[in-house]
Coordinates of C-alpha atoms and ligand atoms in Angstrom, one line a residue:
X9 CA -2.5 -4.1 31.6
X10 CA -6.4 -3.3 32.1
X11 CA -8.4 -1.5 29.4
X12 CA -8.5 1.6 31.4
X13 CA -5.0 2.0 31.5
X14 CA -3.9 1.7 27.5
X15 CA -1.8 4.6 26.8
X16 CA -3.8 7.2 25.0
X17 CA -2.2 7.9 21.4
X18 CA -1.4 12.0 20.6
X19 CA -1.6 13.7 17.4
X20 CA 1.5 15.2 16.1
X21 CA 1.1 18.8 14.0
X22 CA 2.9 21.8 14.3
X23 CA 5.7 20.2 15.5
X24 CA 4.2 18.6 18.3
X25 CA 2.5 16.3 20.1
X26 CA -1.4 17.0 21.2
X27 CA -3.5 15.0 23.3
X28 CA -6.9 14.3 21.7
X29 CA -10.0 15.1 22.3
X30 CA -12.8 12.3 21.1
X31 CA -15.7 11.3 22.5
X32 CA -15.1 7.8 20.3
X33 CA -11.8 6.1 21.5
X34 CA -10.7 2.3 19.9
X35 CA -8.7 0.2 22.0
X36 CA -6.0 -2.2 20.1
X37 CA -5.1 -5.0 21.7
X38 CA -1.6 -7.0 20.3
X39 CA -2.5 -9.6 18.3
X40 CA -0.5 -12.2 19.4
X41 CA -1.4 -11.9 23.1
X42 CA -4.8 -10.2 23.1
X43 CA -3.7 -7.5 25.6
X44 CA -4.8 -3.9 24.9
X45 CA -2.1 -1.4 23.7
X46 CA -3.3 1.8 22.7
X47 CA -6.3 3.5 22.7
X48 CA -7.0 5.6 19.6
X49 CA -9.4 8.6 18.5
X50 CA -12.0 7.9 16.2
X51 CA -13.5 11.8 16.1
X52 CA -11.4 14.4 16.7
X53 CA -12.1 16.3 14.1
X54 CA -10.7 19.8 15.5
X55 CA -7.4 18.2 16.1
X56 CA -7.9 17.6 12.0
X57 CA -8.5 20.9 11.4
X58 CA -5.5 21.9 13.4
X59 CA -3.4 19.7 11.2
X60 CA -4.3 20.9 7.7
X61 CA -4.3 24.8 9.5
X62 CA -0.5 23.9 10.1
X63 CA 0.6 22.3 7.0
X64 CA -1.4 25.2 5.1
X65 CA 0.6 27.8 7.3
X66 CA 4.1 25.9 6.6
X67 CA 3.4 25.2 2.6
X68 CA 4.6 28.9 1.5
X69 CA 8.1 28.4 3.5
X70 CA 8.5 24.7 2.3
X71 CA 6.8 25.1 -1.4
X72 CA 9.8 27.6 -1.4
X73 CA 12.9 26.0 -0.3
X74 CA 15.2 24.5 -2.6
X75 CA 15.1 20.8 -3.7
X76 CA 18.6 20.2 -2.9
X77 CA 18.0 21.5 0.7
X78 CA 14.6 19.7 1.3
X79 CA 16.3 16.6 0.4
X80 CA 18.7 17.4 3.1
X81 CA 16.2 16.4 5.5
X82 CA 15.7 13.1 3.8
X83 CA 18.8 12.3 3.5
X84 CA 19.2 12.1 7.5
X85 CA 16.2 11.0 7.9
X86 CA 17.1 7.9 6.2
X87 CA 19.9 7.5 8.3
X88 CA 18.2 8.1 11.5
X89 CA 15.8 5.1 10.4
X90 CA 18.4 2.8 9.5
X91 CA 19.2 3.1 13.2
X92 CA 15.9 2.8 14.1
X93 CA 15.0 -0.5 12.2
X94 CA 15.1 -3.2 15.2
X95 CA 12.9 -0.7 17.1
X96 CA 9.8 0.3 14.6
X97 CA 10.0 -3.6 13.7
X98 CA 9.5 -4.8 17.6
X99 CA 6.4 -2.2 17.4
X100 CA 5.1 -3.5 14.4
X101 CA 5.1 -6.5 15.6
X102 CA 3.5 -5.9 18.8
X103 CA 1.0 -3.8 17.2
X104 CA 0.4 -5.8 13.9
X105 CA 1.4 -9.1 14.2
X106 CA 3.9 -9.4 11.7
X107 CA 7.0 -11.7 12.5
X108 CA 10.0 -10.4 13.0
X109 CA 11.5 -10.9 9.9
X110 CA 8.5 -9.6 8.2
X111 CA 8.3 -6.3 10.2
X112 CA 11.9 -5.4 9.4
X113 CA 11.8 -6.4 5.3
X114 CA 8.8 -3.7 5.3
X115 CA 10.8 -1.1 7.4
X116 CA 13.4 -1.6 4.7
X117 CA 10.6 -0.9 1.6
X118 CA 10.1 1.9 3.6
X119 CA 13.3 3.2 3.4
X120 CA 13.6 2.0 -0.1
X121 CA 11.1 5.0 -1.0
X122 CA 13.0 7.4 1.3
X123 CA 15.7 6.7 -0.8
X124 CA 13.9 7.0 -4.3
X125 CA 13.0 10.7 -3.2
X126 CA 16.1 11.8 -2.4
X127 CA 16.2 11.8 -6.3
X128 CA 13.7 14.4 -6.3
X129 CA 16.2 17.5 -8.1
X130 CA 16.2 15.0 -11.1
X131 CA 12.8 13.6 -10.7
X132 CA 10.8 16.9 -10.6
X133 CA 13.0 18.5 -13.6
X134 CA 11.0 20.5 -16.2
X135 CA 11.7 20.3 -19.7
X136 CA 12.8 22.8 -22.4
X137 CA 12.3 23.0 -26.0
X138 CA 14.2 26.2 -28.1
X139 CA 12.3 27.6 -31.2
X140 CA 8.8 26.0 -30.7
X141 CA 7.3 28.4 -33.6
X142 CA 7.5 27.4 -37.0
X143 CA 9.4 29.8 -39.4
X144 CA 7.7 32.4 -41.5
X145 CA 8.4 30.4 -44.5
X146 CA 6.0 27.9 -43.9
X147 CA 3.2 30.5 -42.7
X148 CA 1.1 32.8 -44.7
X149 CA 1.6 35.6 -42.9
X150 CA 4.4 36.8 -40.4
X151 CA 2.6 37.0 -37.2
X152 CA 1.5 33.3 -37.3
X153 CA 5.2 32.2 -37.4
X154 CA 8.0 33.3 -35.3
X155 CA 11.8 33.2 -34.1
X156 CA 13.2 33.2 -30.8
X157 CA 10.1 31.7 -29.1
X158 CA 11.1 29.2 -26.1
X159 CA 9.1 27.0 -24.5
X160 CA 9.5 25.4 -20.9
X161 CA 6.8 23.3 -18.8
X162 CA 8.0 23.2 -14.7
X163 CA 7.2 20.5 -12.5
X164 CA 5.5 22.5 -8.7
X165 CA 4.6 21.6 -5.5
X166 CA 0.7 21.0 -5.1
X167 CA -0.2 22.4 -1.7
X168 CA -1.5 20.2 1.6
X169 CA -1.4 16.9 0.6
X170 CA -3.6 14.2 2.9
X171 CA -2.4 10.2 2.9
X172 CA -4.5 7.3 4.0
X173 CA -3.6 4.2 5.2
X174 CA -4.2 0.9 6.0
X175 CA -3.6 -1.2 8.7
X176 CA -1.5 -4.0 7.0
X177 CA 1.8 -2.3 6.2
X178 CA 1.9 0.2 8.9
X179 CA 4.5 1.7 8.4
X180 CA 5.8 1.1 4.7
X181 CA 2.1 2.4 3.5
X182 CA 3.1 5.9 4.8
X183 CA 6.5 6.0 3.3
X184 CA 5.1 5.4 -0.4
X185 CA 3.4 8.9 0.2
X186 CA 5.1 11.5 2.2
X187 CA 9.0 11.1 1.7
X188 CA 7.9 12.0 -2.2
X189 CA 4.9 14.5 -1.2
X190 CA 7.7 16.6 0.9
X191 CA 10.6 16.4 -1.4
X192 CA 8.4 17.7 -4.4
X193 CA 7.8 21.2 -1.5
X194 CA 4.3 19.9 -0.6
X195 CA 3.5 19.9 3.4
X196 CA 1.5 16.8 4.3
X197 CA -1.5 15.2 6.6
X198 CA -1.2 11.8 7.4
X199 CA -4.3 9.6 8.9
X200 CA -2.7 6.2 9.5
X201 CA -5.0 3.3 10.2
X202 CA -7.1 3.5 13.3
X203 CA -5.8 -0.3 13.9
X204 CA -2.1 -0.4 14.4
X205 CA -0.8 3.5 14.2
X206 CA 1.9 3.4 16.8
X207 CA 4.7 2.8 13.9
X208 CA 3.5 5.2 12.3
X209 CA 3.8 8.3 15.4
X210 CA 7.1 6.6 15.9
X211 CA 8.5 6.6 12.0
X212 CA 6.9 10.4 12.2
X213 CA 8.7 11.6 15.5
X214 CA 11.8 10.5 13.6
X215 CA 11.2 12.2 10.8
X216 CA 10.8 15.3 13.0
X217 CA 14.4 14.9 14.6
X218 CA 15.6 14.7 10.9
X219 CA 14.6 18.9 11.4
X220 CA 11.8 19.0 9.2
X221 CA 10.6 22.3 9.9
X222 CA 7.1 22.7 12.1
X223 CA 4.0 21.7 10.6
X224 CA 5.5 20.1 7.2
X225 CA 4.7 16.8 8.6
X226 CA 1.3 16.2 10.3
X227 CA -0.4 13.0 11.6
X228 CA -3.5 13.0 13.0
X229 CA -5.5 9.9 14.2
X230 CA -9.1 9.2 13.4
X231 CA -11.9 7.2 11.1
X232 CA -14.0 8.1 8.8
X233 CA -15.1 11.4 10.5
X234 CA -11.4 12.4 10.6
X235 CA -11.3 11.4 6.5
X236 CA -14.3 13.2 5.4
X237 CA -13.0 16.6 7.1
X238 CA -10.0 16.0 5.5
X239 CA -10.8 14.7 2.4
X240 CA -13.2 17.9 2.0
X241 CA -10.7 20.6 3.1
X242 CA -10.7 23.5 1.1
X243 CA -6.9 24.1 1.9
X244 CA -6.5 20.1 1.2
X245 CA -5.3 19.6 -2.9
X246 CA -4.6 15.9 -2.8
X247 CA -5.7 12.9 -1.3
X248 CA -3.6 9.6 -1.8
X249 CA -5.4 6.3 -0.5
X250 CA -4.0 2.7 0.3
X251 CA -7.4 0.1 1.7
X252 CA -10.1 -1.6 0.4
X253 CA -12.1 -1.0 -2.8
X254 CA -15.1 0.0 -0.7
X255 CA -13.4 3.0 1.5
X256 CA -11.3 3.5 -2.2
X257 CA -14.3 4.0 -4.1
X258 CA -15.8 6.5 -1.6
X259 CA -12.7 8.1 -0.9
X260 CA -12.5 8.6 -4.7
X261 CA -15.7 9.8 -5.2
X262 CA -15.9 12.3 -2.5
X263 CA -12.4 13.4 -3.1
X264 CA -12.8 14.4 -6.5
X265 CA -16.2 15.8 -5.9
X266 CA -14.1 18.5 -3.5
X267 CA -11.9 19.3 -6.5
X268 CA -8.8 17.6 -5.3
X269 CA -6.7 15.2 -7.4
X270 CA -7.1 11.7 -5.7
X271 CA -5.3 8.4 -6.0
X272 CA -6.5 5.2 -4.7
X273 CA -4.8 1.8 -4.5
X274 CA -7.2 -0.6 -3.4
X275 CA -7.7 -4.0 -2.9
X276 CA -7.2 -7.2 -4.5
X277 CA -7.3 -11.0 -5.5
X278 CA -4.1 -12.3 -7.1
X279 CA -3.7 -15.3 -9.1
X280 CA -1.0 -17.7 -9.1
X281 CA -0.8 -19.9 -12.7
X282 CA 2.0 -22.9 -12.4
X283 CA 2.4 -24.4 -15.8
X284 CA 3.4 -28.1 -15.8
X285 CA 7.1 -27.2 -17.5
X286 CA 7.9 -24.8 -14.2
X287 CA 10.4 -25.5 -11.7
X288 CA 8.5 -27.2 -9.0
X289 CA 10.7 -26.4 -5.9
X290 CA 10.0 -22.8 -6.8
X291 CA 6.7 -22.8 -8.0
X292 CA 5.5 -24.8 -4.8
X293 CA 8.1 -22.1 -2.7
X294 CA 6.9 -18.8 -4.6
X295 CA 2.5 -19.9 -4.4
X296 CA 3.1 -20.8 -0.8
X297 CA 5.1 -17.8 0.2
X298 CA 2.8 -15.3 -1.7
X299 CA -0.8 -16.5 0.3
X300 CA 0.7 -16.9 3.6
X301 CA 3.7 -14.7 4.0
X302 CA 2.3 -11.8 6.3
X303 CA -0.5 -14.4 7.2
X304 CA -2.4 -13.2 3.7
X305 CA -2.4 -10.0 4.8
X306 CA -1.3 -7.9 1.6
X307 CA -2.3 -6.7 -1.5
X308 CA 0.0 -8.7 -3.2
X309 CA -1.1 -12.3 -1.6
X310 CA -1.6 -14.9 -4.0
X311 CA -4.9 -16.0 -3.2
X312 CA -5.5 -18.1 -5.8
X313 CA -3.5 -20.8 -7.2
X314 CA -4.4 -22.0 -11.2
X315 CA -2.3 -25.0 -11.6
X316 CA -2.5 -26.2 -15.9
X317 CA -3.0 -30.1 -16.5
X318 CA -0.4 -32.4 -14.7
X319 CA 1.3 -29.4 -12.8
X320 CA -2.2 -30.2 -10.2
X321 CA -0.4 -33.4 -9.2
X322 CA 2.7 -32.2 -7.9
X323 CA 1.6 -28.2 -6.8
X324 CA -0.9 -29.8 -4.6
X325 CA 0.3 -32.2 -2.3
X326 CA 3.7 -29.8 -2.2
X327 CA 1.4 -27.0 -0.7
X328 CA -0.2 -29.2 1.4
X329 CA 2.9 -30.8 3.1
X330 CA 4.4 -27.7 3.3
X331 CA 0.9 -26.4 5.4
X332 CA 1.1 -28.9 7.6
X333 CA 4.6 -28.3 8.8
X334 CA 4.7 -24.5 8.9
X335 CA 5.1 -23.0 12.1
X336 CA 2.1 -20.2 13.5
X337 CA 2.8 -18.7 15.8
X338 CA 3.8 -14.7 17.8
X339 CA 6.0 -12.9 15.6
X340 CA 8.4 -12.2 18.1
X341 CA 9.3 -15.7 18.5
X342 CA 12.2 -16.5 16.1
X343 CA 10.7 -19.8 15.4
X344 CA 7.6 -18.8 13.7
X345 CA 6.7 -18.8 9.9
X346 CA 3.6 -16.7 10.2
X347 CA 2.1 -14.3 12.7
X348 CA -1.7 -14.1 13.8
X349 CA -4.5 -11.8 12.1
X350 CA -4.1 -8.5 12.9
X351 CA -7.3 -8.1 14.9
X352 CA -10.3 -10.3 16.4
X353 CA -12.8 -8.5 12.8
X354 CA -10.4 -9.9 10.8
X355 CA -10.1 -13.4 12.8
X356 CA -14.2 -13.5 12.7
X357 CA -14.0 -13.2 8.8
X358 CA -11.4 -15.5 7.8
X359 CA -13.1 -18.0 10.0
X360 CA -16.5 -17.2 7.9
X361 CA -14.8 -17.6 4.6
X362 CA -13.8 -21.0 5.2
X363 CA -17.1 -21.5 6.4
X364 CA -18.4 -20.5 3.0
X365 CA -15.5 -22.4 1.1
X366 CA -16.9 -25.7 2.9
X367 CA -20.9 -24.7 2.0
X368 CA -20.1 -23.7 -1.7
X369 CA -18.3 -27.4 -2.2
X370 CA -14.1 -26.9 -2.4
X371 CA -12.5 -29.7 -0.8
X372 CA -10.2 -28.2 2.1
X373 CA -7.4 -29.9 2.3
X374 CA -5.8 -28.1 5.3
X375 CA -7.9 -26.3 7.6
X376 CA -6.0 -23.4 9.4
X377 CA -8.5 -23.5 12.2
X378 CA -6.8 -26.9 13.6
X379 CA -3.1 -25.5 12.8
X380 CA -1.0 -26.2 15.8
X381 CA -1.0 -22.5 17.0
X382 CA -0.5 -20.9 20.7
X383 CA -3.6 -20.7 22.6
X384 CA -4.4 -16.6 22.8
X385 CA -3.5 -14.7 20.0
X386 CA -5.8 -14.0 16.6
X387 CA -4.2 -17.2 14.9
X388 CA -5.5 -19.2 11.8
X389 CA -3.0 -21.6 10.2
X390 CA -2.3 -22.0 6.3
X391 CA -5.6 -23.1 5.0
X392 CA -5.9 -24.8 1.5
X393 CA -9.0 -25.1 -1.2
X394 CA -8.8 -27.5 -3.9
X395 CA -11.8 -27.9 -6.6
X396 CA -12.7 -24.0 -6.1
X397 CA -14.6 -22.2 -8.9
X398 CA -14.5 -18.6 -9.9
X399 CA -18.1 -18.4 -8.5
X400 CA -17.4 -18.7 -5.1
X401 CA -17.0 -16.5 -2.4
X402 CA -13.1 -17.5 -1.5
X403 CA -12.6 -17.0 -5.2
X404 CA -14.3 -14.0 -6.3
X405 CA -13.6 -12.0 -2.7
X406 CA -10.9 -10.5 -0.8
X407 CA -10.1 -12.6 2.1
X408 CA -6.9 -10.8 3.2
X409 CA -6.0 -14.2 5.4
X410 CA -4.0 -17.4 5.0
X411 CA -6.6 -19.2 2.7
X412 CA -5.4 -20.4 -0.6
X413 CA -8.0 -21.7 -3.4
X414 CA -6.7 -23.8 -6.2
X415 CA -8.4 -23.8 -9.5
X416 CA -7.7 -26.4 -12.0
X417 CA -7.3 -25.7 -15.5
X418 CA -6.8 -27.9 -18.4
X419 CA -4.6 -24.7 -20.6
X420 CA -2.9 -21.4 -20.5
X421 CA -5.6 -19.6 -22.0
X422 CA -8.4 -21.6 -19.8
X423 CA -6.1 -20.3 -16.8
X424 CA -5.6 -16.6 -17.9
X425 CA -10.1 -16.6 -18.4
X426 CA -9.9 -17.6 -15.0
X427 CA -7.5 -14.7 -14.2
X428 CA -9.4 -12.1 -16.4
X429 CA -12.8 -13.5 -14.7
X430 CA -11.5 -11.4 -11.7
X431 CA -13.0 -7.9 -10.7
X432 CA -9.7 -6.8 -9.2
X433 CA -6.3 -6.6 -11.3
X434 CA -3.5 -5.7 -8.9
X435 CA -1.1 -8.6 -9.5
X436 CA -0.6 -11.9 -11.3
X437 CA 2.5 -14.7 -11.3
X438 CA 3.1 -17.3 -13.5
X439 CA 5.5 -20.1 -13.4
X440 CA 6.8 -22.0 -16.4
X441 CA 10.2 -22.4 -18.5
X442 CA 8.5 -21.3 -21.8
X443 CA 9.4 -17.8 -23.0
X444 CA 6.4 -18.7 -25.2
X445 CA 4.0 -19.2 -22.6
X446 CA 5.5 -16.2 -20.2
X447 CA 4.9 -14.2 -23.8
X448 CA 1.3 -15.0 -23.6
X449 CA 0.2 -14.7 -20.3
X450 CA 1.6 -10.9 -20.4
X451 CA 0.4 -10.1 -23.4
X452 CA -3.6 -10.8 -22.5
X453 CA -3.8 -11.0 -18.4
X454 CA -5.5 -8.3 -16.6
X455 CA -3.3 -7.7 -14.2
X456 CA -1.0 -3.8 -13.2
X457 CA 1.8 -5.8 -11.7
X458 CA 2.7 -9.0 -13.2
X459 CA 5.5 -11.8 -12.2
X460 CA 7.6 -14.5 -14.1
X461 CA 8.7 -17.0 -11.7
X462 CA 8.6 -14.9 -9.4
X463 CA 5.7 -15.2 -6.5
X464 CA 5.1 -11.5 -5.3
X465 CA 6.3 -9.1 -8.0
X466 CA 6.7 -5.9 -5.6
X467 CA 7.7 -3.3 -7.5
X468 CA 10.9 -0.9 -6.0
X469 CA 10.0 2.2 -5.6
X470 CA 11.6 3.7 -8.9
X471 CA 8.6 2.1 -10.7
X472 CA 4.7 2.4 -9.5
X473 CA 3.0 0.4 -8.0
X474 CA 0.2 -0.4 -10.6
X475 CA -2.8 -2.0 -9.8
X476 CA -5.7 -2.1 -12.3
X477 CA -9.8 -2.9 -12.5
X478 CA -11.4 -2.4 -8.8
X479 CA -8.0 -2.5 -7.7
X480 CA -7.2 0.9 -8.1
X481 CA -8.7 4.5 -8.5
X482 CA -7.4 7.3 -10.3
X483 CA -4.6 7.7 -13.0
X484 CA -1.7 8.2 -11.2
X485 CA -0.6 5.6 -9.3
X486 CA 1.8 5.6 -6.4
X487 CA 5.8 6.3 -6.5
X488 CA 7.5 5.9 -9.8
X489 CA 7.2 8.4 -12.1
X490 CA 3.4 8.8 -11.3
X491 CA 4.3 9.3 -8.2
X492 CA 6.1 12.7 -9.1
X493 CA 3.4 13.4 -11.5
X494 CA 0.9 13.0 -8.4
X495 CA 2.3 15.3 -6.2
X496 CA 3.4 17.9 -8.7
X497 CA 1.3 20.7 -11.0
X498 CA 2.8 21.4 -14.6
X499 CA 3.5 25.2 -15.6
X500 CA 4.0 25.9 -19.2
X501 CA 5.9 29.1 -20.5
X502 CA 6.6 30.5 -23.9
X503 CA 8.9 33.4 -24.2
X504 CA 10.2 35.4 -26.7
X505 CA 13.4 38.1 -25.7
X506 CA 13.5 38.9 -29.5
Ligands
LIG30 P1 -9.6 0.0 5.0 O1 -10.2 0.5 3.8 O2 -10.6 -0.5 6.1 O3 -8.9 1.3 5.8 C1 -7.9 2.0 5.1 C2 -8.0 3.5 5.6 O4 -9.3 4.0 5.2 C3 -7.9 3.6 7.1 O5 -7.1 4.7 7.4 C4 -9.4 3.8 7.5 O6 -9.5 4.6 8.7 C5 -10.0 4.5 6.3 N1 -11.4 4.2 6.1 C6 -11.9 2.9 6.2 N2 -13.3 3.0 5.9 C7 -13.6 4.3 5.7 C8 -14.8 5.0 5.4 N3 -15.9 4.4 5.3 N4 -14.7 6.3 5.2 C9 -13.5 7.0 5.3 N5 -12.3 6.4 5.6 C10 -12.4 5.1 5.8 O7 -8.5 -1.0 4.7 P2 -7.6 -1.9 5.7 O8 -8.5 -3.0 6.2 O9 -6.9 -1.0 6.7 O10 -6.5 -2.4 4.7 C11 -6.6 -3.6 4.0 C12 -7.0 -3.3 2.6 O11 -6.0 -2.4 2.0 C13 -7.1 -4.5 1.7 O12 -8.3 -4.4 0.9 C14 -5.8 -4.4 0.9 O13 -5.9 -5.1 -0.4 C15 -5.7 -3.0 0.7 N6 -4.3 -2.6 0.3 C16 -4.1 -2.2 -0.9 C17 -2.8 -1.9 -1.3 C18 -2.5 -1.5 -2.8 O14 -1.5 -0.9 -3.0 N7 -3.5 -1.7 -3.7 C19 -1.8 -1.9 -0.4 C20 -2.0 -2.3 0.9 C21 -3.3 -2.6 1.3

C-alpha cells in the first residue's frame, strides 16, 4: 500500500469515533515487512480537550453507580475479549512485531487485570472501627473522652483519570490502568503509544460494546503535545505512566507540579545471577528466554547475565548454542522464535549498541546482525557479550533489544555489587539450589520484583507491579493493592448518635 493511502487512525470519546485533525501525522509501517499501516496524530490537541470534556461530563453518573453494577460491564467485557483473542493478537503482531504466541500470552495478561477488577466491591471496601474514643476513666475531664463515637474511612472514586503508554505491550499496558480506574467509578483518558496504537482502538471499541456508557472510556491519539494538555488539565486528577525513565521523569515532574497524583513505571536493566549449584537446563532456558523473548523488548528482559565462578563455563557456551539456532524471523510465521524490533529508531539503536559493546572491549560471541533473518523486516538476531563491565554502555543502559551482556563474578556478594551498581531496580533472577544463597540475594538486592529460578518474575495482577530506583516514579505503583489505592481518595468519618 503507498504512504498516501495508510488508513488514518480516529479518536474514540464520547462514545465515538472522531477523525483527527493534526497538522503532524506519523506513519507506522509493520515491522516485519516495512509496509506502512496507519497514520497517527501527533497534535491534536482539541480532540484532547474533547476527551477529558467528556470523561469530566460522564464522571458524576459513573462516580455514582454502584460497584456491583460497574463491574457488570467488566464482567462482559472480559468475555467479549476472550472471543476476541486470535484477532487483537494478529494486530499486534502486524503492528508490533511480536510472534504469535507472544501477542496472545499478553492479550491474556490483559485480561488477567480485567479479571482482578472485577474484584473491585471487595477491593475498594472501607474499614470500620466501633468506640474509637477512650473512656472517661482514663481522661481528666469528660469532654476529652467519649462513648458511642464510630469511626469509618471510605475508599472514592478520583475523578478523570489519564494513562500513558508505551509501545512494547500495546495492549496489556492499557489494561493495567483502566479496567481498575473504571471499576473504582473513575472515567478515563487513554493516550496509547504513537507507535503501534491500533490494539489499543480495537481492545477500546470492545470495551464499548461491553455498554460502557458514553464518554467513560476515552482514547485519544497524540505525542508529547497531546501529554502535556493532558497531563496539565485542570479537570485531569491522575496521571498513570508506563515508558522510559526520561518521558517518566518529566511526566512525573510536570504531573505533580499540576496537583495531580502521578504514577510512573519506567524503565529498566535486569540482572540475571546463575550460581554454579543451579539447574543448568533451566538456568541456560530462563537467561535466554528473559533477554530475547519479545526480541528484548520489555521491562522485564534480562539484560544482563552475572554467572558466579564455574557456573561461566557451562551458562556460556549454552547461551551461545542456543543463539545460534534460534529462529528470527515475522511473527506471524509459526516457525519463529523471535519477532523484529518494533520500528526502524529502535533497529538504528540496537545496531549502535553493539557498536559500542565492540569499542568499549566485550568479546561478542554472537552477533545478531549476521542472524539468519528474512531480508525486510526491522530484524536483529540474539546477540551475546561476554567480558562486559558495569562501566559500559550495554551495561549501565537500556537497550530494550536482543543483546545480552555477561558479567563474570567470582561470589554471590561480588554478583549482587554488580546488581546494586545499577541505576534502575525493576527486576532481578537468581538461579541456584541453595535456600541459603536465594536468602541472601533477597535480602540485600536492589531490585521491586525479584525471581528464584524463575527467569521473568511477572507479577499477576493481584500484586503490583513494583519497580524501584530510576525505574519507577511515585508511591503507588500499578495494580495490586496500590493499584486501588491509586485510583481511589480516602474519607474519614467519626460519628457519635449518642
Ligand atoms: P516512551 O517513554 O518513548 O513512550 C511512552 C509514552 O510516553 C508514549 O505514549 C509517548 O507518546 C509518551 N512520551 C514519550 N516521550 C514523551 C515526552 N517527551 N513528553 C510527553 N510524552 C512523551 O517509551 P516507549 O519507547 O514507548 O516504551 C519503552 C519504555 O517503556 C522502556 O524504557 C521500558 O522499560 C518502559 N516500560 C516500563 C514498564 C514498567 O512497568 N516499568 C513496562 C513497559 C515498558
Amino acid at each position: 500500500m503507498p504512504e498516501s493511502q495508510t488508513p488514518v487512525l480516529h479518536h474514540l470519546y464520547s462514545g465515538k469515533s472522531h477523525a483527527p485533525s493534526s497538522s503532524q501525522m506519523r506513519t507506522n509501517f509493520n515491522p516485519g515487512t516495512q509496509e506502512p499501516i496507519s497514520s497517527v496524530a501527533l497534535d491534536d490537541v482539541v480532540a484532547a480537550e474533547n476527551a477529558v470534556q467528556a470523561a469530566h461530563a460522564a464522571f458524576p453518573a459513573w462516580s455514582s453507580t454502584p460497584v456491583g453494577d460497574r463491574i457488570q460491564h467488566l464482567f462482559k467485557y472480559k468475555t467479549i475479549l476472550e472471543q476476541h483473542v486470535d484477532e487483537l493478537a494478529e494486530i499486534i503482531v502486524q503492528e508490533h512485531g511480536k510472534t504469535t504466541a507472544e501477542a496472545i500470552g499478553s492479550v491474556r495478561r490483559g485480561i488477567d487485570c480485567i479479571e482482578h477488577a472485577c474484584g473491585a466491591p471487595i477491593l475498594m471496601m472501607g474499614r470500620t472501627l466501633p468506640q474509637i474514643a477512650v473512656s472517661s476513666s482514663f481522661c481528666r475531664t469528660q469532654d476529652e473522652g467519649g462513648v458511642g463515637i464510630d469511626s469509618s474511612v471510605d475508599r472514592l472514586p478520583i475523578g478523570v483519570c489519564v494513562g500513558i503508554t508505551p509501545f512494547n505491550f500495546p495492549m496489556m499496558v492499557p489494561l493495567w490502568m483502566w479496567p481498575m480506574a473504571v471499576a473504582c467509578g473513575n472515567t478515563f483518558v487513554l493516550k496509547p503509544s504513537e507507535r503501534d496504537p491500533m490494539s489499543s482502538i480495537r481492545a477500546m471499541e470492545l470495551a464499548h460494546e461491553a455498554g460502557f456508557p458514553e464518554g467513560v472510556l476515552n482514547l485519544v491519539h497524540g505525542g508529547p503535545d497531546v501529554v502535556n494538555h493532558l497531563i496539565k488539565h485542570d479537570d485531569v486528577q491522575a496521571v498513570s505512566f508506563v515508558g522510559s525513565t526520561q518521558a517518566g521523569k518529566y511526566i512525573y515532574s510536570t504531573g505533580c507540579a499540576h496537583n495531580k497524583r502521578v504514577q510512573c513505571m519506567c524503565g529498566a536493566k535486569n540482572f540475571s545471577i546463575i550460581m554454579p549449584d543451579a539447574n543448568r537446563e533451566a538456568a541456560i532456558d530462563g537467561v535466554f528466554g528473559s533477554a530475547f523473548g519479545n526480541t528484548g523488548q520489555r521491562c522485564l528482559a534480562g539484560s544482563v547475565v552475572v554467572p558466579v565462578g564455574e557456573a561461566a563455563d557451562w551458562l556460556i557456551p549454552g547461551l551461545a548454542e542456543k543463539a545460534k539456532s534460534f529462529q528470527t524471523g515475522r511473527g506471524c510465521n509459526a516457525k519463529s522464535q523471535m519477532g523484529p524490533l518494533q520500528d526502524e529508531a529502535a533497529y538504528d539503536r540496537v545496531h549502535d549498541f553493539i557498536e559500542a559493546g565492540i569499542e568499549e572491549g566485550a568479546t561478542l560471541l554472537t552477533d545478531g546482525r549476521n542472524h539468519d533473518m528474512p531480508d525486510k523486516g526491522y530484524f536483529v538476531g540474539p546477540t551475546l557479550f561476554d567480558n562486559a563491565t558495569s562501566n559500559m554502555r550495554i551495561v549501565a543502559e537500556e537497550i530494550f533489544g536482543p543483546v545480552l551482556s555477561v558479567i563474570r563474578a567470582s561470589s554471590l556478594d561480588d554478583a549482587v555489587a554488580e546488581v546494586n551498581k545499577s541505576e534502575y531496580g525493576n527486576m532481578s533472577v537468581m538461579f541456584t539450589d541453595s535456600g541459603h544463597a536465594a536468602h541472601r540475594f533477597e535480602t540485600t538486592v536492589q531490585a521491586g520484583m525479584i525471581g528464584i529460578n524463575v527467569g521473568v518474575p511477572a507479577p499477576m495482577a493481584a500484586f503490583p507491579f513494583s519497580g524501584w530506583k530510576k525505574s519507577f516514579f511515585g508511591d503507588l505503583h500499578t495494580n495490586g493493592e496500590d493499584g486501588v489505592r491509586f485510583f481511589t481518595k480516602s474519607r474519614v468519618t467519626v460519628r457519635r448518635w449518642i
